[in-house]
PDB file of N, CA and C in Angstrom:
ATOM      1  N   UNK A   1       4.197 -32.972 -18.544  1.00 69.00           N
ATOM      2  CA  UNK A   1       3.920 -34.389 -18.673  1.00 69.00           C
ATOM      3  C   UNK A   1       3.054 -34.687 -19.903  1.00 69.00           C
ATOM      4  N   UNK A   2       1.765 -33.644 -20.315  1.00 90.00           N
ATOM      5  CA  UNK A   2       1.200 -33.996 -21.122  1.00 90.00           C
ATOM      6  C   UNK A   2       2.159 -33.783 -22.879  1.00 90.00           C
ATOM      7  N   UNK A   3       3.322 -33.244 -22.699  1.00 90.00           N
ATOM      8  CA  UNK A   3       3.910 -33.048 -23.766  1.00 90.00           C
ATOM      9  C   UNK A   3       5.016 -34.664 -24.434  1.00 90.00           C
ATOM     10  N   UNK A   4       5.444 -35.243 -23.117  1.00 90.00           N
ATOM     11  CA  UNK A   4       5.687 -36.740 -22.942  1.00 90.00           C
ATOM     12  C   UNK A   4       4.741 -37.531 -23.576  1.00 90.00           C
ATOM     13  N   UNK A   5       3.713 -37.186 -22.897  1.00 94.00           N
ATOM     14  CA  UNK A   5       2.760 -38.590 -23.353  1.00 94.00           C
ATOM     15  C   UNK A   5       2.470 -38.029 -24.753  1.00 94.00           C
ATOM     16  N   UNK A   6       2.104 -36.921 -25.226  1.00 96.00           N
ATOM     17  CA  UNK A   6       1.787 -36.714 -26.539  1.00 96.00           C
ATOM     18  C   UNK A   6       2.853 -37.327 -27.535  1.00 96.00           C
ATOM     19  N   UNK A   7       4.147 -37.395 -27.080  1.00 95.00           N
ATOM     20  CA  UNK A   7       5.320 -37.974 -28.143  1.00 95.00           C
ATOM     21  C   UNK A   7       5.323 -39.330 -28.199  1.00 95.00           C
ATOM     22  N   UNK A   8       5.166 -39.571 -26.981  1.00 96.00           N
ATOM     23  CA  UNK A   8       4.999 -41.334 -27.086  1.00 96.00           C
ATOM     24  C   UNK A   8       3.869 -41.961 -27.756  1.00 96.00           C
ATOM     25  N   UNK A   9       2.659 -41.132 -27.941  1.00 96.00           N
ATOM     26  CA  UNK A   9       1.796 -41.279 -28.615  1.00 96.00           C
ATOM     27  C   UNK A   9       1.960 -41.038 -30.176  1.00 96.00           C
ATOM     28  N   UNK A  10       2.525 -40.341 -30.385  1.00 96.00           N
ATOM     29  CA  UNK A  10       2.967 -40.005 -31.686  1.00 96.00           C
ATOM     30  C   UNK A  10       4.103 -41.160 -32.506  1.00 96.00           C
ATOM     31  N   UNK A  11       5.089 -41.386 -31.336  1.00 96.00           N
ATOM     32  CA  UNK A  11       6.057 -42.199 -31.663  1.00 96.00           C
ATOM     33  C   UNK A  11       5.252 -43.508 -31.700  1.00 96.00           C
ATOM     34  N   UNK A  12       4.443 -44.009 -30.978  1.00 97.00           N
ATOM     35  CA  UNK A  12       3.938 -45.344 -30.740  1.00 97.00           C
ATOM     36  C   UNK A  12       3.141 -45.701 -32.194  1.00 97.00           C
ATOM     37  N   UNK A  13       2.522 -44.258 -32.672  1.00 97.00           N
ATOM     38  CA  UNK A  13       2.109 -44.131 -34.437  1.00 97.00           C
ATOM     39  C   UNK A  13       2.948 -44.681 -35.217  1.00 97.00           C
ATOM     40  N   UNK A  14       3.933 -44.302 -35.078  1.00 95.00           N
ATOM     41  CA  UNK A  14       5.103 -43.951 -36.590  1.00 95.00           C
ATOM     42  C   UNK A  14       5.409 -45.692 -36.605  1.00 95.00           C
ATOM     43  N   UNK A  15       5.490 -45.655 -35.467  1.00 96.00           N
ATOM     44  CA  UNK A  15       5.892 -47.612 -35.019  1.00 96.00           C
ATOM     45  C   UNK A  15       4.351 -48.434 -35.940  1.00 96.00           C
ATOM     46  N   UNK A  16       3.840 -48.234 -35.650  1.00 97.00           N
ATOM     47  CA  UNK A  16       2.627 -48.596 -35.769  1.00 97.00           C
ATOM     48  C   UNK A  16       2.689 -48.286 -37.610  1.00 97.00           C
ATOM     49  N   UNK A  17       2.586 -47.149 -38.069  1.00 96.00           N
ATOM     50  CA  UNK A  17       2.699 -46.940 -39.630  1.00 96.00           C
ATOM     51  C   UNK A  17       4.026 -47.826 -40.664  1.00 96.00           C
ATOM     52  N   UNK A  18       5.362 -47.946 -39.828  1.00 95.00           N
ATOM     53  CA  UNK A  18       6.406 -48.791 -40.149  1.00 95.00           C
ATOM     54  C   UNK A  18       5.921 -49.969 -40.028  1.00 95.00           C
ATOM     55  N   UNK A  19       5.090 -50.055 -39.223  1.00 96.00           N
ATOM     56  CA  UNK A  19       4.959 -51.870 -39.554  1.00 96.00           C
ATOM     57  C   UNK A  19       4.046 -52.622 -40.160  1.00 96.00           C
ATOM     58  N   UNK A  20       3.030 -51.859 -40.009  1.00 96.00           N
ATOM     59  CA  UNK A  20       2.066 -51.805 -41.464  1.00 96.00           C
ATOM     60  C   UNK A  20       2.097 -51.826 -42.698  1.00 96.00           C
ATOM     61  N   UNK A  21       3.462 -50.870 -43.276  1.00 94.00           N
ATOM     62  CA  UNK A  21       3.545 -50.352 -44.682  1.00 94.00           C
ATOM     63  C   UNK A  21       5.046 -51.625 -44.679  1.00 94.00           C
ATOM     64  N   UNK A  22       5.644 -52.389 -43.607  1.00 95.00           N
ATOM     65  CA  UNK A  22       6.844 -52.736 -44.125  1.00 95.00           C
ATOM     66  C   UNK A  22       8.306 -52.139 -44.052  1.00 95.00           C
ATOM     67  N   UNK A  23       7.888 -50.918 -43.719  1.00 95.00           N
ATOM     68  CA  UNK A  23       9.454 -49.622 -43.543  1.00 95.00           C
ATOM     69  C   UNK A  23      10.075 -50.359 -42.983  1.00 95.00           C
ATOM     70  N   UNK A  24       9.998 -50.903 -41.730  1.00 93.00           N
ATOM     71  CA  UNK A  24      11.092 -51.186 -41.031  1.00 93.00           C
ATOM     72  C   UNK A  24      12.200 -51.614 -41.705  1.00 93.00           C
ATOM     73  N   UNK A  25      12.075 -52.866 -42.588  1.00 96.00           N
ATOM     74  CA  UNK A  25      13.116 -53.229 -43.046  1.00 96.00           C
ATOM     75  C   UNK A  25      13.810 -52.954 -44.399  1.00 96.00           C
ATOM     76  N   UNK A  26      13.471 -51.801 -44.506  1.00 95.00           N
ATOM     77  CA  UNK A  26      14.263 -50.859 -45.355  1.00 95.00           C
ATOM     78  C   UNK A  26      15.377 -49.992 -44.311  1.00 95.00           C
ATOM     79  N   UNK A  27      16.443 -49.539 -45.343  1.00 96.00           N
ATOM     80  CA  UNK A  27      17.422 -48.622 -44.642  1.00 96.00           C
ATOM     81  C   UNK A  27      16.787 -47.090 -44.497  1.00 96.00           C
ATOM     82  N   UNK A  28      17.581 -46.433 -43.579  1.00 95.00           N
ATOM     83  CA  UNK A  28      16.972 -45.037 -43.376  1.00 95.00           C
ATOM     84  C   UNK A  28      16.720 -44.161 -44.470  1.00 95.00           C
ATOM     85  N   UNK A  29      17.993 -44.707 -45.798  1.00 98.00           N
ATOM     86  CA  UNK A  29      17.895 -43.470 -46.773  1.00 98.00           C
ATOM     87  C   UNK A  29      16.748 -44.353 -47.967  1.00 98.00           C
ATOM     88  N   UNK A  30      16.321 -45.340 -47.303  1.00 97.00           N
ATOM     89  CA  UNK A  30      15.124 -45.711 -48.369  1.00 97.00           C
ATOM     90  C   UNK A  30      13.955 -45.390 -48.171  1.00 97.00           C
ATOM     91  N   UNK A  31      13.899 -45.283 -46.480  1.00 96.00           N
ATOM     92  CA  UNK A  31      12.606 -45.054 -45.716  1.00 96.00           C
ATOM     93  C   UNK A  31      12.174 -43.547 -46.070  1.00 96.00           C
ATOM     94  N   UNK A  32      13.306 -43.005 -46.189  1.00 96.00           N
ATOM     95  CA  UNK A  32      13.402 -41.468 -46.480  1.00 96.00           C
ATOM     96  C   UNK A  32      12.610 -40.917 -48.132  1.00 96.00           C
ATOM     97  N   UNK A  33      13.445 -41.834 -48.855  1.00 97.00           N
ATOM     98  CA  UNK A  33      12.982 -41.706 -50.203  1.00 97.00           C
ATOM     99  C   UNK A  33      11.380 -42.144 -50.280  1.00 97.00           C
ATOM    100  N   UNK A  34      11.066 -43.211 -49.901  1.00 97.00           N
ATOM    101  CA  UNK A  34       9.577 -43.615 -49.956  1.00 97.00           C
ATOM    102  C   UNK A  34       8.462 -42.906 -49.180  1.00 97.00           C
ATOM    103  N   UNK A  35       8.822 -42.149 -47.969  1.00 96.00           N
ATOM    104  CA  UNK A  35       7.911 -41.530 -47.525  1.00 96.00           C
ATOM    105  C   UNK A  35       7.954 -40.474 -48.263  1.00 96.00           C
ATOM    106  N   UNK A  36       9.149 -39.713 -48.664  1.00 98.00           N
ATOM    107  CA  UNK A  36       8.832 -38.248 -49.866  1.00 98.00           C
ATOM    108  C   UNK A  36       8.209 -38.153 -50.935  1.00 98.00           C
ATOM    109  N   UNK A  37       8.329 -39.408 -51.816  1.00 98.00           N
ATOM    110  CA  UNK A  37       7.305 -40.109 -52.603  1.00 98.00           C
ATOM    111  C   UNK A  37       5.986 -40.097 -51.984  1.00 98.00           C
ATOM    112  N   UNK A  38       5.962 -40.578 -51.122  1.00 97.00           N
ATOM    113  CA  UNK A  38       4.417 -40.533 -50.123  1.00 97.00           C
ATOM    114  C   UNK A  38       3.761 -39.328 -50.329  1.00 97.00           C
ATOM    115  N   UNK A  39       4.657 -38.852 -49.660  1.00 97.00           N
ATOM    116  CA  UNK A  39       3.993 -37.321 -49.395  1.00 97.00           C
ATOM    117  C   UNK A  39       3.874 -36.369 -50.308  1.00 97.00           C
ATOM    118  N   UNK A  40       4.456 -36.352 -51.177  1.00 98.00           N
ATOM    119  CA  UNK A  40       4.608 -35.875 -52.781  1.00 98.00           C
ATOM    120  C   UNK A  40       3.348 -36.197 -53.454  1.00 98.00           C
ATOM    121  N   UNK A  41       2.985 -36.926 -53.535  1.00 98.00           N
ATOM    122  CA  UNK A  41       1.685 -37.365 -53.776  1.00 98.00           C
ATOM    123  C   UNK A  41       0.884 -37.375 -53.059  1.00 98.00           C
ATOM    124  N   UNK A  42       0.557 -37.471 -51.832  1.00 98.00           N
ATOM    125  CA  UNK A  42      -0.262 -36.869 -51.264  1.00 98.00           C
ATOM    126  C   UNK A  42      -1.121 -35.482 -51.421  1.00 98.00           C
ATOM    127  N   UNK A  43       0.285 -34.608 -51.931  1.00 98.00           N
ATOM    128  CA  UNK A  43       0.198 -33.494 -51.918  1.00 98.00           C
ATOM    129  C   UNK A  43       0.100 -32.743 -53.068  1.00 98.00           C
ATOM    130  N   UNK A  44      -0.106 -33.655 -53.950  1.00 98.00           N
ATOM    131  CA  UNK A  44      -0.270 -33.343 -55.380  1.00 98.00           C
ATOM    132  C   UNK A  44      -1.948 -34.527 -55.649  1.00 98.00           C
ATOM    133  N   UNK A  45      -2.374 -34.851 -54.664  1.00 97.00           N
ATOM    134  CA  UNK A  45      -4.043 -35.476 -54.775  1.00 97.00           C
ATOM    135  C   UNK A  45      -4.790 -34.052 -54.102  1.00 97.00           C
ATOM    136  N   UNK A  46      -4.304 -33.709 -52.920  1.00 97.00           N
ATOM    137  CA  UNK A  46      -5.053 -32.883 -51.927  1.00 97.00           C
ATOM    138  C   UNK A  46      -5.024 -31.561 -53.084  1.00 97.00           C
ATOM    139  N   UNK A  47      -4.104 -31.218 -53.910  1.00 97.00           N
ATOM    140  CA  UNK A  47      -3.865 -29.687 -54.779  1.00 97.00           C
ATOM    141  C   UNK A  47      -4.937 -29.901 -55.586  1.00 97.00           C
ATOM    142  N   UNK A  48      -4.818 -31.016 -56.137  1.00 95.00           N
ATOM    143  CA  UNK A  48      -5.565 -31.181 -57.474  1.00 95.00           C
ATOM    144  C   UNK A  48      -6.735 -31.867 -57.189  1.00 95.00           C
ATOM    145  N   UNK A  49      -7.496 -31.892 -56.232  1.00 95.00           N
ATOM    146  CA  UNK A  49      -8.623 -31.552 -55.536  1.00 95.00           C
ATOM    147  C   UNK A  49      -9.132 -30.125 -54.926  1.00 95.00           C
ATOM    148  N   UNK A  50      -8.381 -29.576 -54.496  1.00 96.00           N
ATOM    149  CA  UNK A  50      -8.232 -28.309 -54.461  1.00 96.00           C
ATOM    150  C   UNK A  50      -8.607 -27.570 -55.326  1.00 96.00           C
ATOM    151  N   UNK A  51      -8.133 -27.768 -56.608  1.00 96.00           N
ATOM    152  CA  UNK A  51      -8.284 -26.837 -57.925  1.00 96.00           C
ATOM    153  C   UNK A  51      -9.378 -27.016 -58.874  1.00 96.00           C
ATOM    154  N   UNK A  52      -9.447 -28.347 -58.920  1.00 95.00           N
ATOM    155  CA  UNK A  52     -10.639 -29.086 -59.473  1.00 95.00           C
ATOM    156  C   UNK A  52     -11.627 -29.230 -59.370  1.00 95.00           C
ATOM    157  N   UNK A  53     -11.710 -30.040 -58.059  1.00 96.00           N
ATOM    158  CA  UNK A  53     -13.564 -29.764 -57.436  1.00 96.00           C
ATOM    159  C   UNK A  53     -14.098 -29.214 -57.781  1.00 96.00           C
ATOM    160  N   UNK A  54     -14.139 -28.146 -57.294  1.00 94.00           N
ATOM    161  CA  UNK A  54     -15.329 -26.739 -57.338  1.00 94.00           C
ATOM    162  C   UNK A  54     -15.600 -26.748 -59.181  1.00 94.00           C
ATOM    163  N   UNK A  55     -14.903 -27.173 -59.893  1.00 94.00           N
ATOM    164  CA  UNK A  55     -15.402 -26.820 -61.181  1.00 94.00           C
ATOM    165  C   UNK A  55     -16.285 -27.499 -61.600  1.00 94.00           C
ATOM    166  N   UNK A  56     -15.901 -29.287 -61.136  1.00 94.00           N
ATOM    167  CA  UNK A  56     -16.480 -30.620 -60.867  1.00 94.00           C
ATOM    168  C   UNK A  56     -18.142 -30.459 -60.316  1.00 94.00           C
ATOM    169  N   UNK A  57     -17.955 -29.999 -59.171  1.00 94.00           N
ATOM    170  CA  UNK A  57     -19.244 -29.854 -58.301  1.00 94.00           C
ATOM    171  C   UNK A  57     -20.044 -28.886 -59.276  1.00 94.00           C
ATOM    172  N   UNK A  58     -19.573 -27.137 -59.771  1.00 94.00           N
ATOM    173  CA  UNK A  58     -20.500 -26.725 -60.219  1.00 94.00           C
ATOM    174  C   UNK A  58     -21.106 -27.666 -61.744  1.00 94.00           C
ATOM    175  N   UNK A  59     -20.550 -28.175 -62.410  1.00 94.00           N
ATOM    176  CA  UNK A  59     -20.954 -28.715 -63.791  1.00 94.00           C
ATOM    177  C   UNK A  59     -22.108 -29.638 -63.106  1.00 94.00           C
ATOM    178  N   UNK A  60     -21.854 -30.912 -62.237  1.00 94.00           N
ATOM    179  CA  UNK A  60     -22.656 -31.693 -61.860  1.00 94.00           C
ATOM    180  C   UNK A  60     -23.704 -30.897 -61.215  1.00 94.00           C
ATOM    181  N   UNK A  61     -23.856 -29.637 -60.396  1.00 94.00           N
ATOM    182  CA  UNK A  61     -25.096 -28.643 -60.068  1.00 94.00           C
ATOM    183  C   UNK A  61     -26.061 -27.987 -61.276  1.00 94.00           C
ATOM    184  N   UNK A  62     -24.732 -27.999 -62.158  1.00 94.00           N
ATOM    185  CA  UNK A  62     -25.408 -27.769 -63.515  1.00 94.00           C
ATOM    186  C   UNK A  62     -26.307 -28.190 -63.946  1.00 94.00           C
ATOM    187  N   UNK A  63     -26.052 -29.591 -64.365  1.00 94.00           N
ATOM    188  CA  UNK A  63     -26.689 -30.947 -65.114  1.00 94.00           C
ATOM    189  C   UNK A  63     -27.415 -31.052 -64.124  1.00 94.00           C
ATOM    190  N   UNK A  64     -27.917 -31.163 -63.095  1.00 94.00           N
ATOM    191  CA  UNK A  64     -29.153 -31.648 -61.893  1.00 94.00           C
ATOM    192  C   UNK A  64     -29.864 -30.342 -61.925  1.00 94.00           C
ATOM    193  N   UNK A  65     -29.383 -28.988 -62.773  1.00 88.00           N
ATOM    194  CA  UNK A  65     -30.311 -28.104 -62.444  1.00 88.00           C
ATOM    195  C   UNK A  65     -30.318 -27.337 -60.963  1.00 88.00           C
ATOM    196  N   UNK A  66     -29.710 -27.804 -60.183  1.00 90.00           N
ATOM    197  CA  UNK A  66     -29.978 -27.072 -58.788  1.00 90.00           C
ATOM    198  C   UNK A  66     -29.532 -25.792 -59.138  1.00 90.00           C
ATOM    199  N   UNK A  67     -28.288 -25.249 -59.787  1.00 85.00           N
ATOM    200  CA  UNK A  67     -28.235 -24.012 -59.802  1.00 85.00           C
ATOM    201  C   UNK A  67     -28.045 -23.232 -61.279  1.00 85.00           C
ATOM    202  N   UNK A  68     -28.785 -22.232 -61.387  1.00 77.00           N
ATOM    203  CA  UNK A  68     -28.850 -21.900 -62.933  1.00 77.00           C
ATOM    204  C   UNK A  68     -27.773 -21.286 -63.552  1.00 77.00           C
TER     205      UNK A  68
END
């Protein structure tokens, strides 16, 4: 049962994210294209945070001196 309610919860999301962003009234193969776009970028912010930061953070530790 708890695997039910977890989908309906999930599904009751996606409903909830379509109608927010507008999806609905796009066709499936547009909805398709725009969320891959989505997520494509998503996933190219989260990398390149990933890679970056830490170089970011040490320079600014730098300049404040906290670490030599």
């Amino acid at each position: 049962m708890a695997l039910g309610d977890c989908w309906k919860q999930l599904s009751w999301f996606y409903y909830q994210y379509l109608l927010v962003t507008a999806l609905y009234m796009l066709e499936p193969w547009e909805r398709t294209v725009f969320n891959s776009l989505l997520i494509s970028v998503a996933a190219m912010a989260v990398y390149t945070g990933y890679v970056f930061m830490p170089q970011h953070i040490m320079a600014i530790l730098h300049y404040f001196e906290v670490v030599q």
